[in-house]
CSV table of C-alpha atoms in Angstrom, one decimal:
chain,number,residue,atom,x,y,z
A,3,UNK,CA,-27.5,-24.9,-13.6
A,4,UNK,CA,-26.6,-23.0,-16.8
A,5,UNK,CA,-29.2,-21.1,-18.8
A,6,UNK,CA,-30.5,-23.2,-21.8
A,7,UNK,CA,-29.5,-21.9,-25.2
A,8,UNK,CA,-33.0,-22.8,-26.5
A,9,UNK,CA,-35.8,-22.2,-24.0
A,10,UNK,CA,-38.3,-25.0,-23.6
A,11,UNK,CA,-41.8,-23.9,-24.7
A,12,UNK,CA,-45.0,-24.0,-22.7
A,13,UNK,CA,-47.7,-26.5,-23.8
A,14,UNK,CA,-45.0,-28.6,-25.6
A,15,UNK,CA,-43.7,-32.0,-24.6
A,16,UNK,CA,-40.1,-33.1,-24.2
A,17,UNK,CA,-38.0,-36.2,-23.7
A,18,UNK,CA,-36.0,-35.3,-20.6
A,19,UNK,CA,-33.0,-37.4,-19.6
A,20,UNK,CA,-30.2,-37.4,-17.0
A,21,UNK,CA,-27.4,-39.7,-16.1
A,22,UNK,CA,-25.4,-40.2,-12.9
A,23,UNK,CA,-21.7,-39.3,-12.9
A,24,UNK,CA,-19.2,-42.2,-13.2
A,25,UNK,CA,-22.1,-44.6,-13.7
A,26,UNK,CA,-23.0,-44.4,-10.0
A,27,UNK,CA,-26.0,-46.6,-9.2
A,28,UNK,CA,-27.9,-43.8,-7.5
A,29,UNK,CA,-31.3,-45.6,-7.9
A,30,UNK,CA,-30.0,-49.1,-7.0
A,31,UNK,CA,-32.1,-49.5,-3.8
A,32,UNK,CA,-35.8,-49.2,-3.3
A,33,UNK,CA,-35.1,-46.6,-0.6
A,34,UNK,CA,-33.3,-44.3,-3.1
A,35,UNK,CA,-36.0,-44.9,-5.8
A,36,UNK,CA,-38.8,-44.0,-3.3
A,37,UNK,CA,-36.9,-40.9,-2.1
A,38,UNK,CA,-36.5,-39.6,-5.7
A,39,UNK,CA,-40.2,-40.4,-6.4
A,40,UNK,CA,-41.3,-38.4,-3.3
A,41,UNK,CA,-39.1,-35.4,-4.4
A,42,UNK,CA,-40.6,-35.6,-7.9
A,43,UNK,CA,-44.2,-35.7,-6.6
A,44,UNK,CA,-43.4,-32.8,-4.3
A,45,UNK,CA,-41.7,-30.4,-6.8
A,46,UNK,CA,-44.2,-31.2,-9.5
A,47,UNK,CA,-46.3,-28.6,-7.7
A,48,UNK,CA,-45.8,-24.9,-8.4
A,49,UNK,CA,-45.9,-23.7,-4.7
A,50,UNK,CA,-44.7,-26.3,-2.3
A,51,UNK,CA,-44.8,-24.9,1.3
A,52,UNK,CA,-41.0,-25.3,2.0
A,53,UNK,CA,-37.9,-26.8,0.6
A,54,UNK,CA,-38.0,-30.6,0.3
A,55,UNK,CA,-35.0,-30.8,2.7
A,56,UNK,CA,-37.0,-29.1,5.4
A,57,UNK,CA,-40.2,-31.0,4.5
A,58,UNK,CA,-38.3,-34.3,4.8
A,59,UNK,CA,-36.8,-33.5,8.2
A,60,UNK,CA,-39.8,-31.8,9.9
A,61,UNK,CA,-42.7,-34.1,8.8
A,62,UNK,CA,-43.3,-37.8,9.5
A,63,UNK,CA,-43.7,-40.1,6.5
A,64,UNK,CA,-47.5,-40.1,7.0
A,65,UNK,CA,-47.6,-36.3,7.1
A,66,UNK,CA,-45.5,-36.1,4.0
A,67,UNK,CA,-47.8,-38.4,2.0
A,68,UNK,CA,-50.8,-36.5,3.2
A,69,UNK,CA,-49.3,-33.1,2.2
A,70,UNK,CA,-48.3,-34.3,-1.3
A,71,UNK,CA,-51.8,-35.7,-1.8
A,72,UNK,CA,-53.4,-32.4,-0.8
A,73,UNK,CA,-51.0,-30.5,-3.1
A,74,UNK,CA,-51.7,-32.8,-6.0
A,75,UNK,CA,-55.5,-32.3,-5.6
A,76,UNK,CA,-55.0,-28.7,-6.7
A,77,UNK,CA,-53.3,-29.8,-9.9
A,78,UNK,CA,-51.3,-26.5,-9.8
A,79,UNK,CA,-48.4,-28.2,-11.6
A,80,UNK,CA,-45.2,-27.0,-13.3
A,81,UNK,CA,-45.3,-30.1,-15.6
A,82,UNK,CA,-47.4,-33.0,-16.5
A,83,UNK,CA,-45.5,-36.3,-16.3
A,84,UNK,CA,-46.6,-38.4,-19.3
A,85,UNK,CA,-44.1,-41.2,-18.8
A,86,UNK,CA,-41.0,-42.1,-16.8
A,87,UNK,CA,-38.6,-44.9,-16.4
A,88,UNK,CA,-35.6,-45.2,-14.0
A,89,UNK,CA,-32.8,-47.7,-14.0
A,90,UNK,CA,-29.8,-47.9,-11.7
A,91,UNK,CA,-27.8,-45.0,-13.1
A,92,UNK,CA,-30.1,-42.9,-15.2
A,93,UNK,CA,-33.6,-41.7,-15.6
A,94,UNK,CA,-36.1,-40.8,-18.4
A,95,UNK,CA,-39.1,-38.5,-18.4
A,96,UNK,CA,-41.7,-37.5,-20.9
A,97,UNK,CA,-42.8,-34.0,-19.6
A,98,UNK,CA,-45.3,-31.5,-20.9
A,99,UNK,CA,-44.4,-27.9,-19.7
A,100,UNK,CA,-47.5,-26.3,-18.2
A,101,UNK,CA,-46.0,-22.9,-17.2
A,102,UNK,CA,-43.1,-20.8,-18.6
A,103,UNK,CA,-39.8,-22.2,-17.4
A,104,UNK,CA,-41.7,-25.1,-15.8
A,105,UNK,CA,-39.4,-28.0,-16.9
A,106,UNK,CA,-36.2,-26.2,-16.1
A,107,UNK,CA,-37.4,-25.2,-12.6
A,108,UNK,CA,-38.8,-28.7,-11.9
A,109,UNK,CA,-35.6,-30.4,-13.0
A,110,UNK,CA,-33.4,-28.0,-11.1
A,111,UNK,CA,-35.3,-28.6,-7.9
A,112,UNK,CA,-35.6,-32.4,-8.1
A,113,UNK,CA,-31.9,-32.9,-9.1
A,114,UNK,CA,-30.6,-30.5,-6.5
A,115,UNK,CA,-32.7,-31.9,-3.7
A,116,UNK,CA,-31.9,-35.5,-4.5
A,117,UNK,CA,-28.2,-34.8,-4.8
A,118,UNK,CA,-28.2,-32.9,-1.5
A,119,UNK,CA,-29.8,-35.8,0.5
A,120,UNK,CA,-28.0,-38.6,-1.4
A,121,UNK,CA,-24.6,-37.0,-0.8
A,122,UNK,CA,-25.3,-36.4,2.8
A,123,UNK,CA,-26.4,-40.0,3.4
A,124,UNK,CA,-23.4,-41.4,1.4
A,125,UNK,CA,-20.9,-38.9,3.0
A,126,UNK,CA,-19.8,-37.8,-0.5
A,127,UNK,CA,-19.2,-34.4,-2.1
A,128,UNK,CA,-19.4,-33.0,-5.6
A,129,UNK,CA,-21.7,-33.4,-8.6
A,130,UNK,CA,-24.0,-36.4,-8.8
A,131,UNK,CA,-24.8,-36.0,-12.5
A,132,UNK,CA,-22.8,-36.2,-15.7
A,133,UNK,CA,-24.2,-32.9,-16.9
A,134,UNK,CA,-27.4,-30.8,-16.8
A,135,UNK,CA,-30.4,-32.7,-18.0
A,136,UNK,CA,-30.8,-33.2,-21.7
A,137,UNK,CA,-34.0,-32.5,-23.6
A,138,UNK,CA,-35.6,-33.2,-27.0
A,139,UNK,CA,-38.8,-31.7,-28.4
A,140,UNK,CA,-41.5,-34.3,-29.1
A,141,UNK,CA,-42.7,-33.4,-32.6
A,142,UNK,CA,-46.1,-35.2,-32.9
A,143,UNK,CA,-48.3,-37.9,-31.5
A,144,UNK,CA,-46.4,-40.7,-33.3
A,145,UNK,CA,-43.2,-39.4,-31.8
A,146,UNK,CA,-44.9,-39.3,-28.3
A,147,UNK,CA,-46.1,-42.9,-28.5
A,148,UNK,CA,-42.8,-44.2,-29.8
A,149,UNK,CA,-40.9,-42.4,-27.0
A,150,UNK,CA,-43.2,-43.7,-24.2
A,151,UNK,CA,-42.9,-47.2,-25.6
A,152,UNK,CA,-39.1,-46.8,-25.6
A,153,UNK,CA,-39.3,-45.8,-21.9
A,154,UNK,CA,-41.5,-48.7,-20.9
A,155,UNK,CA,-39.4,-51.3,-22.7
A,156,UNK,CA,-36.2,-49.9,-21.1
A,157,UNK,CA,-36.1,-52.4,-18.2
A,158,UNK,CA,-36.3,-55.3,-20.7
A,159,UNK,CA,-33.8,-54.0,-23.2
A,160,UNK,CA,-31.3,-53.2,-20.4
A,161,UNK,CA,-31.7,-56.6,-18.8
A,162,UNK,CA,-33.3,-55.5,-15.6
A,163,UNK,CA,-36.1,-57.9,-16.2
A,164,UNK,CA,-35.6,-61.2,-18.0
A,165,UNK,CA,-39.0,-61.6,-19.7
A,166,UNK,CA,-41.0,-59.1,-21.7
A,167,UNK,CA,-44.1,-59.7,-19.5
A,168,UNK,CA,-42.2,-58.5,-16.4
A,169,UNK,CA,-42.2,-54.9,-17.6
A,170,UNK,CA,-45.8,-54.6,-16.5
A,171,UNK,CA,-44.7,-55.1,-12.9
A,172,UNK,CA,-41.5,-53.1,-13.0
A,173,UNK,CA,-41.8,-50.8,-10.0
A,174,UNK,CA,-39.9,-47.8,-11.4
A,175,UNK,CA,-41.8,-47.2,-14.6
A,176,UNK,CA,-45.0,-45.4,-15.5
A,177,UNK,CA,-46.3,-48.4,-17.5
A,178,UNK,CA,-48.6,-49.8,-14.8
A,179,UNK,CA,-50.5,-46.4,-14.8
A,180,UNK,CA,-51.3,-47.0,-18.4
A,181,UNK,CA,-53.3,-50.0,-17.3
A,182,UNK,CA,-55.0,-48.4,-14.2
A,183,UNK,CA,-52.4,-49.4,-11.6
A,184,UNK,CA,-50.5,-47.2,-9.1
A,185,UNK,CA,-47.0,-46.0,-9.6
A,186,UNK,CA,-44.5,-44.4,-7.3
A,187,UNK,CA,-44.5,-41.2,-9.3
A,188,UNK,CA,-47.7,-39.3,-10.2
A,189,UNK,CA,-48.2,-39.8,-13.9
A,190,UNK,CA,-50.9,-38.7,-16.4
A,191,UNK,CA,-51.0,-41.1,-19.4
A,192,UNK,CA,-54.2,-39.4,-20.8
A,193,UNK,CA,-52.3,-37.6,-23.6
A,194,UNK,CA,-51.1,-41.0,-25.0
A,195,UNK,CA,-54.3,-42.9,-24.3
A,196,UNK,CA,-56.4,-40.3,-26.2
A,197,UNK,CA,-54.4,-41.2,-29.3
A,198,UNK,CA,-54.1,-45.0,-28.9
A,199,UNK,CA,-56.2,-47.5,-27.0
A,200,UNK,CA,-54.7,-49.6,-24.2
A,201,UNK,CA,-54.9,-52.8,-26.2
A,202,UNK,CA,-53.3,-51.1,-29.2
A,203,UNK,CA,-50.6,-49.7,-26.9
A,204,UNK,CA,-49.9,-53.2,-25.5
A,205,UNK,CA,-49.7,-54.6,-29.0
A,206,UNK,CA,-47.2,-51.9,-30.0
A,207,UNK,CA,-45.1,-52.7,-27.0
A,208,UNK,CA,-44.9,-56.3,-27.8
A,209,UNK,CA,-44.1,-55.7,-31.4
A,210,UNK,CA,-41.2,-53.4,-30.5
A,211,UNK,CA,-39.8,-55.4,-27.6
A,212,UNK,CA,-37.3,-57.8,-29.4
A,213,UNK,CA,-36.3,-55.2,-32.0
A,214,UNK,CA,-35.4,-52.7,-29.3
A,215,UNK,CA,-33.6,-55.3,-27.2
A,216,UNK,CA,-31.5,-56.3,-30.3
A,217,UNK,CA,-30.6,-52.6,-30.9
A,218,UNK,CA,-29.4,-52.3,-27.4
A,219,UNK,CA,-27.3,-55.4,-27.7
A,220,UNK,CA,-25.6,-54.2,-30.9
A,221,UNK,CA,-25.0,-50.8,-29.4
A,222,UNK,CA,-23.3,-52.4,-26.4
A,223,UNK,CA,-21.1,-54.5,-28.6
A,224,UNK,CA,-20.0,-51.5,-30.7
A,225,UNK,CA,-19.1,-49.6,-27.5
A,226,UNK,CA,-17.1,-52.5,-26.2
A,227,UNK,CA,-14.7,-52.5,-29.2
A,228,UNK,CA,-14.2,-48.8,-29.6
């Protein structure tokens, strides 16, 4: 992965995004979603005991869950995951970098590991992603709230769920964690919920839902006539 022109700063938060090459639906099945989630939870830690490939091959599913839980208890993380949302061919994170080079190392490890296992299972070769991950600095609390809302509305605006209310049960999003439910990926919504209450957050989500869906519709229409 090429060196970034502008290094990401520790104790700052970023919108992180990557897209599959050729619109491959790499997160189409629950099996692929759960595999990527396990890789993310494993490599969030600074000192995993072995490569994920070895971890995946040598340990049973029960042993892997137990190991990741024990690692997570130490909270010796490269990054804090503030929000996430995955759809069939791309993925969004909001990450806070906790150690120098934390985001770059985290992303390098998770993308490389998932690509290796995915390609092996699908008997394919070559890059799985359009380009190295993209990043944008989150400037302030308002920007942070707006971004996480954008992530959590993504399944609705992209038509993966038909009704707005269904976003609260969408399995590949951090939104349930904002309302005290479990998610596939370890997420820490504290940074957002220190700024805005759960009820205010839900109200903001609902207020943005149709507006964001309309924006996505117009964007798709523009792209179709280019």
